[in-house]
Short mmCIF file of C-alpha atoms and ligand atoms in Angstrom, two decimals:
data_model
loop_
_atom_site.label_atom_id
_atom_site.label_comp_id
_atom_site.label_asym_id
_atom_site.label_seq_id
_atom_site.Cartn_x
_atom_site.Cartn_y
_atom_site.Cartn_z
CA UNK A 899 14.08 8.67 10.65
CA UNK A 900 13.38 10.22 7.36
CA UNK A 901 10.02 8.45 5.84
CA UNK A 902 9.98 7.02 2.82
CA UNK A 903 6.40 6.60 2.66
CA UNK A 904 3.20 9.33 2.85
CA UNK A 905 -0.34 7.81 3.15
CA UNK A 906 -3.34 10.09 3.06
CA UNK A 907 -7.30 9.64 2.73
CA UNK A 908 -8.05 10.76 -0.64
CA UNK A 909 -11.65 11.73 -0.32
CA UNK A 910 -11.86 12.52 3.75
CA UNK A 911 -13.06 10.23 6.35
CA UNK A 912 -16.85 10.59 4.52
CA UNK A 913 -16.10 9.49 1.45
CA UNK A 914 -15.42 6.53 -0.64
CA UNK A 915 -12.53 4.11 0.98
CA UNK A 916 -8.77 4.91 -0.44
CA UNK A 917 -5.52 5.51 0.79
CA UNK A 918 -2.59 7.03 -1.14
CA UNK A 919 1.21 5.76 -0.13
CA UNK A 920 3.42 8.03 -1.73
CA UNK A 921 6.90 7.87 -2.07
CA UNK A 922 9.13 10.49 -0.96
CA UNK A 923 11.78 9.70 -3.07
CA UNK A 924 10.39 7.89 -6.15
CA UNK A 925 7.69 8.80 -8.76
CA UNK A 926 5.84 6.06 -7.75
CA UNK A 927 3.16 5.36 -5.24
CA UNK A 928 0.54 2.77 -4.11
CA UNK A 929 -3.03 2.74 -3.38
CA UNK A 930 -5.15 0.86 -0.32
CA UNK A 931 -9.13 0.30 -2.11
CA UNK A 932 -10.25 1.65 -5.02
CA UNK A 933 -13.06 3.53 -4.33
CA UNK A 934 -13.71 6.90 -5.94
CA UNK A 935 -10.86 9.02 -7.05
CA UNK A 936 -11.63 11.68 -9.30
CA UNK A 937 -10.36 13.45 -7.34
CA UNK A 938 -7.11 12.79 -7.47
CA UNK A 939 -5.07 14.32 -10.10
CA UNK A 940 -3.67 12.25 -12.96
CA UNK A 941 -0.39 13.08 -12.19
CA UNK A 942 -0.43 10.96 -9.16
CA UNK A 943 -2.88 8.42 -10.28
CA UNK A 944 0.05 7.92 -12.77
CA UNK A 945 2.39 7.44 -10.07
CA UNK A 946 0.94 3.98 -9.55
CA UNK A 947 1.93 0.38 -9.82
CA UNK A 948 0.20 -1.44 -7.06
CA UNK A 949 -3.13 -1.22 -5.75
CA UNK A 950 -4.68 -3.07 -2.94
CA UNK A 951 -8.18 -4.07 -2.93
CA UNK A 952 -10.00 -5.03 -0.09
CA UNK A 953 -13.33 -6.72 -1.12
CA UNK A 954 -15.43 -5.31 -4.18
CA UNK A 955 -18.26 -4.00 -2.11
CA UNK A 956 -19.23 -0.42 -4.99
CA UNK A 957 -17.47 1.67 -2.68
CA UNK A 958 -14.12 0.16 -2.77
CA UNK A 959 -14.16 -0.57 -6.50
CA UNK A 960 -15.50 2.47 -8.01
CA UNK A 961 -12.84 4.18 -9.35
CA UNK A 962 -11.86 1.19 -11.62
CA UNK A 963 -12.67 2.40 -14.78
CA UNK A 964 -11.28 5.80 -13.89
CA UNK A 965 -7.87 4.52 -13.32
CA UNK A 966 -7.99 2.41 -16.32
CA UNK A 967 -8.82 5.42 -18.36
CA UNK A 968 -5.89 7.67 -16.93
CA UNK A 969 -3.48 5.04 -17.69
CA UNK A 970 -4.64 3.61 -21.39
CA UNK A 971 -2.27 4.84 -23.95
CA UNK A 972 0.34 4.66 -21.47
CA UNK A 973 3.51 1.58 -21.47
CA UNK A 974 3.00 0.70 -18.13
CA UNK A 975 1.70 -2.14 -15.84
CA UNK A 976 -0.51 -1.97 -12.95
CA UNK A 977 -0.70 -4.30 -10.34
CA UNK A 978 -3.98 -4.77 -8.65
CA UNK A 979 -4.88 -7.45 -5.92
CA UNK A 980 -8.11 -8.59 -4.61
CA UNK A 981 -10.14 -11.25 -3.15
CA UNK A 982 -11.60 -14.55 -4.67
CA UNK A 983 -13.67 -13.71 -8.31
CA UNK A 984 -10.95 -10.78 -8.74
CA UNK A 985 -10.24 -11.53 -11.69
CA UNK A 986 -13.49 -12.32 -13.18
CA UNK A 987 -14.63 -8.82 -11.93
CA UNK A 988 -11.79 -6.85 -13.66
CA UNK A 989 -12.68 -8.85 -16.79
CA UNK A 990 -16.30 -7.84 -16.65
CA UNK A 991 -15.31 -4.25 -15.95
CA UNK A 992 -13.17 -4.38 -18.96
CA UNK A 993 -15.65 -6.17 -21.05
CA UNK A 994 -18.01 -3.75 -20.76
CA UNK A 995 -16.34 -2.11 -23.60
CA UNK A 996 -15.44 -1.78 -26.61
CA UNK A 997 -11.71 -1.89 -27.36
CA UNK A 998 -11.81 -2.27 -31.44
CA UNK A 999 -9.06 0.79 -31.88
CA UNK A 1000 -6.56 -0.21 -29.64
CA UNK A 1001 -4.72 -3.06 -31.53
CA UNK A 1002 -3.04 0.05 -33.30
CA UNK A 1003 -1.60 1.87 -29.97
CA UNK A 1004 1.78 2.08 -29.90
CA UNK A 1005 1.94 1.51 -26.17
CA UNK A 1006 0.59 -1.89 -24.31
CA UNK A 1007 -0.77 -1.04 -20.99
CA UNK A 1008 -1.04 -3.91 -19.14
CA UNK A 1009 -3.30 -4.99 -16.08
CA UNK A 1010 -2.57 -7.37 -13.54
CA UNK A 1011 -4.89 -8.98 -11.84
CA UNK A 1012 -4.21 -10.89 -8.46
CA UNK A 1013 -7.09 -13.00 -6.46
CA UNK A 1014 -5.70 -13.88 -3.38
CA UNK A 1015 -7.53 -17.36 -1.42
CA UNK A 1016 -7.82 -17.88 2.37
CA UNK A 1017 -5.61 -21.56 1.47
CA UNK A 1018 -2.57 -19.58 0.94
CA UNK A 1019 -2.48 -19.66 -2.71
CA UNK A 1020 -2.74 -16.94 -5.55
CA UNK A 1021 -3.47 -16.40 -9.37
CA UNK A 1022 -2.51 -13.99 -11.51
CA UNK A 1023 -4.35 -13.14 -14.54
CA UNK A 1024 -2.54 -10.43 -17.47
CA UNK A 1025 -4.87 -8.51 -19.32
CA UNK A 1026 -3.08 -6.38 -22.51
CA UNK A 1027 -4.72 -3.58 -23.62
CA UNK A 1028 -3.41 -4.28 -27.43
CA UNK A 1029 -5.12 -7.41 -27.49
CA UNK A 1030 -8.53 -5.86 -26.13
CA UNK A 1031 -8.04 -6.91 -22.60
CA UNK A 1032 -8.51 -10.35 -23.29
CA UNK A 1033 -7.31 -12.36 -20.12
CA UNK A 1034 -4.07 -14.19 -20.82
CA UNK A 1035 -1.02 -15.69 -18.72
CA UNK A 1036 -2.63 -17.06 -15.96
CA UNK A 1037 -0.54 -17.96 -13.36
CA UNK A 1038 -0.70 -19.90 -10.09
CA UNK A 1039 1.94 -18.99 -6.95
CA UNK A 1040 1.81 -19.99 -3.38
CA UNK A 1041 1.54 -16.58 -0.87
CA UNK A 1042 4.11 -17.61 2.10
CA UNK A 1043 3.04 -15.92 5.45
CA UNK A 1044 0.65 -13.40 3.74
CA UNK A 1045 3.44 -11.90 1.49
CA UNK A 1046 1.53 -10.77 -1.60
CA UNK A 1047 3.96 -8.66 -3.20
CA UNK A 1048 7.97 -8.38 -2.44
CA UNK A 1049 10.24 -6.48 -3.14
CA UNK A 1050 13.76 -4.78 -2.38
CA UNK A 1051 12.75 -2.39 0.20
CA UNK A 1052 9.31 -3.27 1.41
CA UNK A 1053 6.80 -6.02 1.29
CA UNK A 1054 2.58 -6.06 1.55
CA UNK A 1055 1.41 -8.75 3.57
CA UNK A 1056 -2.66 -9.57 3.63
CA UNK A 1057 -4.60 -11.57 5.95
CA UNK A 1058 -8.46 -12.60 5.48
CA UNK A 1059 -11.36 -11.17 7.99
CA UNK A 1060 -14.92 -11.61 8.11
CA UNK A 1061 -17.42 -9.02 6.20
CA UNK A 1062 -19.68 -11.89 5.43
CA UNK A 1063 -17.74 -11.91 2.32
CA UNK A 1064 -13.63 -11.87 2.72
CA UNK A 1065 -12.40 -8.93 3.01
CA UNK A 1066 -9.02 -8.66 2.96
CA UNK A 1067 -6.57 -6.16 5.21
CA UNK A 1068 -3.37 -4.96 4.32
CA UNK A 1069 -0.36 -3.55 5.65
CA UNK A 1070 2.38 -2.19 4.02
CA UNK A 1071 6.18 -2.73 5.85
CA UNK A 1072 9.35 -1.23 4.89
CA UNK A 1073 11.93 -3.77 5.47
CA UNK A 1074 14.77 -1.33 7.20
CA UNK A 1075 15.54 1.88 6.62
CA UNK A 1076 19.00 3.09 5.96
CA UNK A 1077 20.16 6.91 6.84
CA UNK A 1078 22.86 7.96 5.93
CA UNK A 1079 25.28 10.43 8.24
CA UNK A 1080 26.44 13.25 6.27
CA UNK A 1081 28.92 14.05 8.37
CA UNK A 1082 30.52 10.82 8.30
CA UNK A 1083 30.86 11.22 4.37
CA UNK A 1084 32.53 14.66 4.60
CA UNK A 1085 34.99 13.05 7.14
CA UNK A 1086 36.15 10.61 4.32
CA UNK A 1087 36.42 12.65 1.96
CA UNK A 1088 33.70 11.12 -0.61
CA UNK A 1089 30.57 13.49 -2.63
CA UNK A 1090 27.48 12.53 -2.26
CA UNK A 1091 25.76 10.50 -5.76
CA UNK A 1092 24.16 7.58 -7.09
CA UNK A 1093 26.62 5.40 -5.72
CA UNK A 1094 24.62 6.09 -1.79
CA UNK A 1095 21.95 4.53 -3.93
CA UNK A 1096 23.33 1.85 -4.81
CA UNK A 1097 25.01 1.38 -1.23
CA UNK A 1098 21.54 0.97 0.46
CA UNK A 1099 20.24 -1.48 -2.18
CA UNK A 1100 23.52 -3.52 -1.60
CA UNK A 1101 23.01 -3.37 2.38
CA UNK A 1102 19.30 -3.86 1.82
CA UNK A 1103 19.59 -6.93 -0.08
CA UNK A 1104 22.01 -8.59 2.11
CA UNK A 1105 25.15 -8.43 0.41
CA UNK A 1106 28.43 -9.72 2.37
CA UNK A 1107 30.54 -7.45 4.26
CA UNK A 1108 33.30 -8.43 2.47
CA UNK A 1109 32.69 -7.70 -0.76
CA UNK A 1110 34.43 -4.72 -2.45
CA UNK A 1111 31.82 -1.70 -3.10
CA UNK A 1112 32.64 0.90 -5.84
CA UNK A 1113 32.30 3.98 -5.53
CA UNK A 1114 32.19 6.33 -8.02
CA UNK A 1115 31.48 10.10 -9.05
CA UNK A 1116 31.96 12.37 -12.24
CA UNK A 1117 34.63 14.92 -11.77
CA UNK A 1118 36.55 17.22 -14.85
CA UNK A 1119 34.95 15.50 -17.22
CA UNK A 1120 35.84 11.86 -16.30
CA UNK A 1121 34.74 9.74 -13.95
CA UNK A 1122 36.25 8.69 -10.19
CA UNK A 1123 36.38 5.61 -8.21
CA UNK A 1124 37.11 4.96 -4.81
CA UNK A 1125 36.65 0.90 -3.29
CA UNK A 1126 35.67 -0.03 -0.15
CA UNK A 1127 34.57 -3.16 1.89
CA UNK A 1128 31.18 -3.30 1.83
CA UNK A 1129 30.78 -3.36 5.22
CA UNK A 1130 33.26 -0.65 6.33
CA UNK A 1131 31.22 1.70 4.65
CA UNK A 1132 27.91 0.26 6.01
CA UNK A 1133 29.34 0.55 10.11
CA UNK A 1134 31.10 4.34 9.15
CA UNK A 1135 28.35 6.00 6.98
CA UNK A 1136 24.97 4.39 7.13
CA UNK A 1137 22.35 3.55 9.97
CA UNK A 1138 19.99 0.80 9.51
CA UNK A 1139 17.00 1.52 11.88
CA UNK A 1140 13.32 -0.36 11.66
CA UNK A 1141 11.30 0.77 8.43
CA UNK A 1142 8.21 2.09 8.39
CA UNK A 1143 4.90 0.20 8.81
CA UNK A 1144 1.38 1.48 7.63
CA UNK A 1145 -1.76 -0.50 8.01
CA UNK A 1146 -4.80 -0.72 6.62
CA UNK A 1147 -7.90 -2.28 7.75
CA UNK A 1148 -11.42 -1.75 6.90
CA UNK A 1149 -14.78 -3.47 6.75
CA UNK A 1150 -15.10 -6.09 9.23
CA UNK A 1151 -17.10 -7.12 12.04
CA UNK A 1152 -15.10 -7.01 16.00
CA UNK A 1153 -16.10 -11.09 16.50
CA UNK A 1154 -14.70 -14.26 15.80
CA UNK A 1155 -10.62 -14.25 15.03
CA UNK A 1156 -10.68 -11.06 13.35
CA UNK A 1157 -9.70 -8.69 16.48
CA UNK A 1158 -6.72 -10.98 16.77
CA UNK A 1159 -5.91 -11.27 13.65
CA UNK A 1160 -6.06 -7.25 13.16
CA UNK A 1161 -3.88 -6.58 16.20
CA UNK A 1162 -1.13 -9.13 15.35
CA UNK A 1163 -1.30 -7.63 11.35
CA UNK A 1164 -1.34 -3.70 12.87
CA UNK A 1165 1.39 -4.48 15.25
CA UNK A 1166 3.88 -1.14 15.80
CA UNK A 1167 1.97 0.44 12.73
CA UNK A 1168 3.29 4.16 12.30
CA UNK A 1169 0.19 4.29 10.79
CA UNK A 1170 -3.27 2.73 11.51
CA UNK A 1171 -6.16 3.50 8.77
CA UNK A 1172 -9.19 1.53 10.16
CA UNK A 1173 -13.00 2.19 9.34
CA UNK A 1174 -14.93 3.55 12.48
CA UNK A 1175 -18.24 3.85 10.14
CA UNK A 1176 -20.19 3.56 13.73
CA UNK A 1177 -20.27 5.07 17.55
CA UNK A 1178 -20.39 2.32 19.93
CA UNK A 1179 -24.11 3.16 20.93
CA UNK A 1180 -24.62 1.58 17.57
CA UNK A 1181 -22.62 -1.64 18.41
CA UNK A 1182 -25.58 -4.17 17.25
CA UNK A 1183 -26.23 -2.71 13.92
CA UNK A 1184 -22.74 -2.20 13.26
CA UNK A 1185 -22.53 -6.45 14.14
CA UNK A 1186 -25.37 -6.63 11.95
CA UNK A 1187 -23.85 -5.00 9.01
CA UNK A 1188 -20.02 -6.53 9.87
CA UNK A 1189 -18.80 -3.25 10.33
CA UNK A 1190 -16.56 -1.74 13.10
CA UNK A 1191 -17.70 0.69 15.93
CA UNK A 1192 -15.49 3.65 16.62
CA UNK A 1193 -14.41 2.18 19.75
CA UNK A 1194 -13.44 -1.01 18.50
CA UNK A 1195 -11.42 0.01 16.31
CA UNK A 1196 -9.78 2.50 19.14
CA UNK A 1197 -9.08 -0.45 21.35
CA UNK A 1198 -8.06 -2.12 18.32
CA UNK A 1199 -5.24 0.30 17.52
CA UNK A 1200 -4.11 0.34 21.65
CA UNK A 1201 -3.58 -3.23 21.62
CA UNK A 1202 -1.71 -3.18 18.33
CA UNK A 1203 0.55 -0.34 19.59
CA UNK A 1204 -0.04 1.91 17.05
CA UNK A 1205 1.63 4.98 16.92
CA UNK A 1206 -1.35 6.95 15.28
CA UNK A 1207 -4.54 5.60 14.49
CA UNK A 1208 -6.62 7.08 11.39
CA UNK A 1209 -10.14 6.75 11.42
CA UNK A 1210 -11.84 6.52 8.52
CA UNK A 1211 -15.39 5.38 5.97
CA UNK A 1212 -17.63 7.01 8.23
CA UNK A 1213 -21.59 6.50 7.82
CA UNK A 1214 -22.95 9.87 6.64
CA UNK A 1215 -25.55 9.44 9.45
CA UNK A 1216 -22.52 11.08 11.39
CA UNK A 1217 -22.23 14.28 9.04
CA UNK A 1218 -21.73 17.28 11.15
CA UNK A 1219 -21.11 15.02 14.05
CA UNK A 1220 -17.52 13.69 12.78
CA UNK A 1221 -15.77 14.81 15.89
CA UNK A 1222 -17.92 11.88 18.20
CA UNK A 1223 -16.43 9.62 16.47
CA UNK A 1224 -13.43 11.04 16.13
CA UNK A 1225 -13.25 11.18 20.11
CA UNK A 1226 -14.61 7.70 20.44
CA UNK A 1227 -11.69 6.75 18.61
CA UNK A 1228 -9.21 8.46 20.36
CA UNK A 1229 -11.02 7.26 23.66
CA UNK A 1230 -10.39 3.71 22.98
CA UNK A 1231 -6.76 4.52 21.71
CA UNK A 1232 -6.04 6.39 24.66
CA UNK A 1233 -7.82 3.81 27.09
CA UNK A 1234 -9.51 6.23 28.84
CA UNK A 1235 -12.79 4.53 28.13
CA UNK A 1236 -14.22 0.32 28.90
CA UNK A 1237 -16.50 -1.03 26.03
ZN1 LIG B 989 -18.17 -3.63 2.38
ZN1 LIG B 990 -17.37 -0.22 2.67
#
């Protein structure tokens, strides 16, 4: 399978909390926590539409203003999603300046603001850079099944878990994935083109089998067409395998629901970013802070099936001893160790 998506840490496994999802074969990518990233160039900070908050703990939330300043100026709107008082926090961020010159931008970046409740419910809040950021359009949905944003090719699902505050975990699941055999295409004769695009997004969003698909190409000048049944071409040219699943799960304490609920959200992740900021020697503080042991979260990512577990926001008591918990981790994951 060819991924469509490419998570990385962007500041290490030290440093503030945030994960990059890039796609492969868009400008466009997505973000897991907002803590720190100045370190990540504007070029791909500008890639963004959606970013996924787990709690506003400083570390996680850090790099608000940063992003806010990359994209002013710019038409575009960002998503961003967070836990109960969301909103209210981006509006204080943004408050804290002053936004007297912007009425006259040509451009209206626009923020919006998502606080997701434990009930099921959601509200949306716009804020328009034109009009000073003043909070506008509120607007209440219900979240079905976790679902907090949809679309074509992939959904983001949250659930709740316990940091003595909510803190909410994410994953991120491609619906299916569509290849498409080359070989097959030269066999019938038809170039490769923006019609394959719009071939998956037909299969993707359910369309009937019978329905006639065009397909077209530019040739001499003109332009070519060629129709098929939709689902002739679907059984002769494309595969539609599983998508891809990447999870994300951080700040939390083991007890309680929360181990369930993180295996049953990580289930057959690809990939499994979870915070290991303690060894297991340090199981009662880390209880004591709601945080995760390295071993937990190994054991965590075995019973969820993971294919590869990423450890991650670990306490910089641990500098120059990363690799312990790096091999607690893969311990756990392995099950060659009992906690
Ligand atoms: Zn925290
Ligand atoms: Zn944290």
């Amino acid at each position: 399978m060819k991924p469509q998506f490419h998570p990385t840490l962007v500041n290490g496994p030290f440093g503030d909390p945030a994960v990059f999802v890039d796609f492969l074969y868009e400008r466009r990518a997505l973000l897991f926590d907002l803590g720190d990233i100045a370190h990540l160039p504007p070029r791909k900070i500008l890639r963004l539409s959606h970013v996924f908050i787990s709690h506003t703990h400083m570390d996680h939330f850090i790099g608000f203003d940063h992003l806010t300043r990359i994209f002013l100026g710019r038409d575009k709107m960002l998503s961003l999603y967070g836990p109960p008082g969301f909103i209210d926090q981006v509006w204080h961020h943004l408050s804290a300046y002053t936004w007297n010159l912007v009425e006259s931008y040509p451009t209206d970046f626009t923020i919006r603001a998502t606080e997701i409740y434990p009930d099921g419910k959601a509200l949306a809040a716009h804020f328009h850079c034109r009009s000073g950021f003043r909070s506008e359009e509120n607007e209440a949905f219900a979240v079905a099944d976790g679902v907090v944003h949809d679309e074509e090719s992939f959904r983001v699902r949250a659930i709740f878990l316990d940091h003595r505050i909510p803190s909410l975990a994410y994953t991120l699941e491609e619906k299916y994935h569509v290849n498409i055999m080359k070989n097959r295409l030269d066999e019938l004769g038809l170039p490769v083109g923006a019609w394959l695009t719009e071939l998956k997004g037909a299969v993707l969003s359910g369309a009937s089998d019978d329905m006639p698909f065009r397909i077209w190409w530019r040739e001499n000048g003109g332009i070519e067409e060629r129709w098929m049944p939709l689902g002739d071409l679907r059984t002769r040219i494309l595969i539609v395998v599983p998508g891809q699943k990447i999870t994300y799960v951080t700040d939390t304490i083991y007890k309680g629901d929360n181990a369930e609920k993180i295996v049953e959200l990580a289930r057959g992740a690809d990939y499994l970013f979870i915070e290991t900021p303690f060894l297991h020697e340090e199981a009662e503080r880390a209880d004591l802070k709601y945080h995760l042991t390295a071993a937990q979260a190994g054991i965590l990512a075995r019973r969820a099936g993971a294919v590869r577990v990423i450890p991650f926001h670990f306490s910089p008591k641990y500098t120059g001893m990363e690799e312990r918990l790096e091999r607690e981790v893969e311990e756990a994951f392995a099950g060659m160790t009992i906690h």
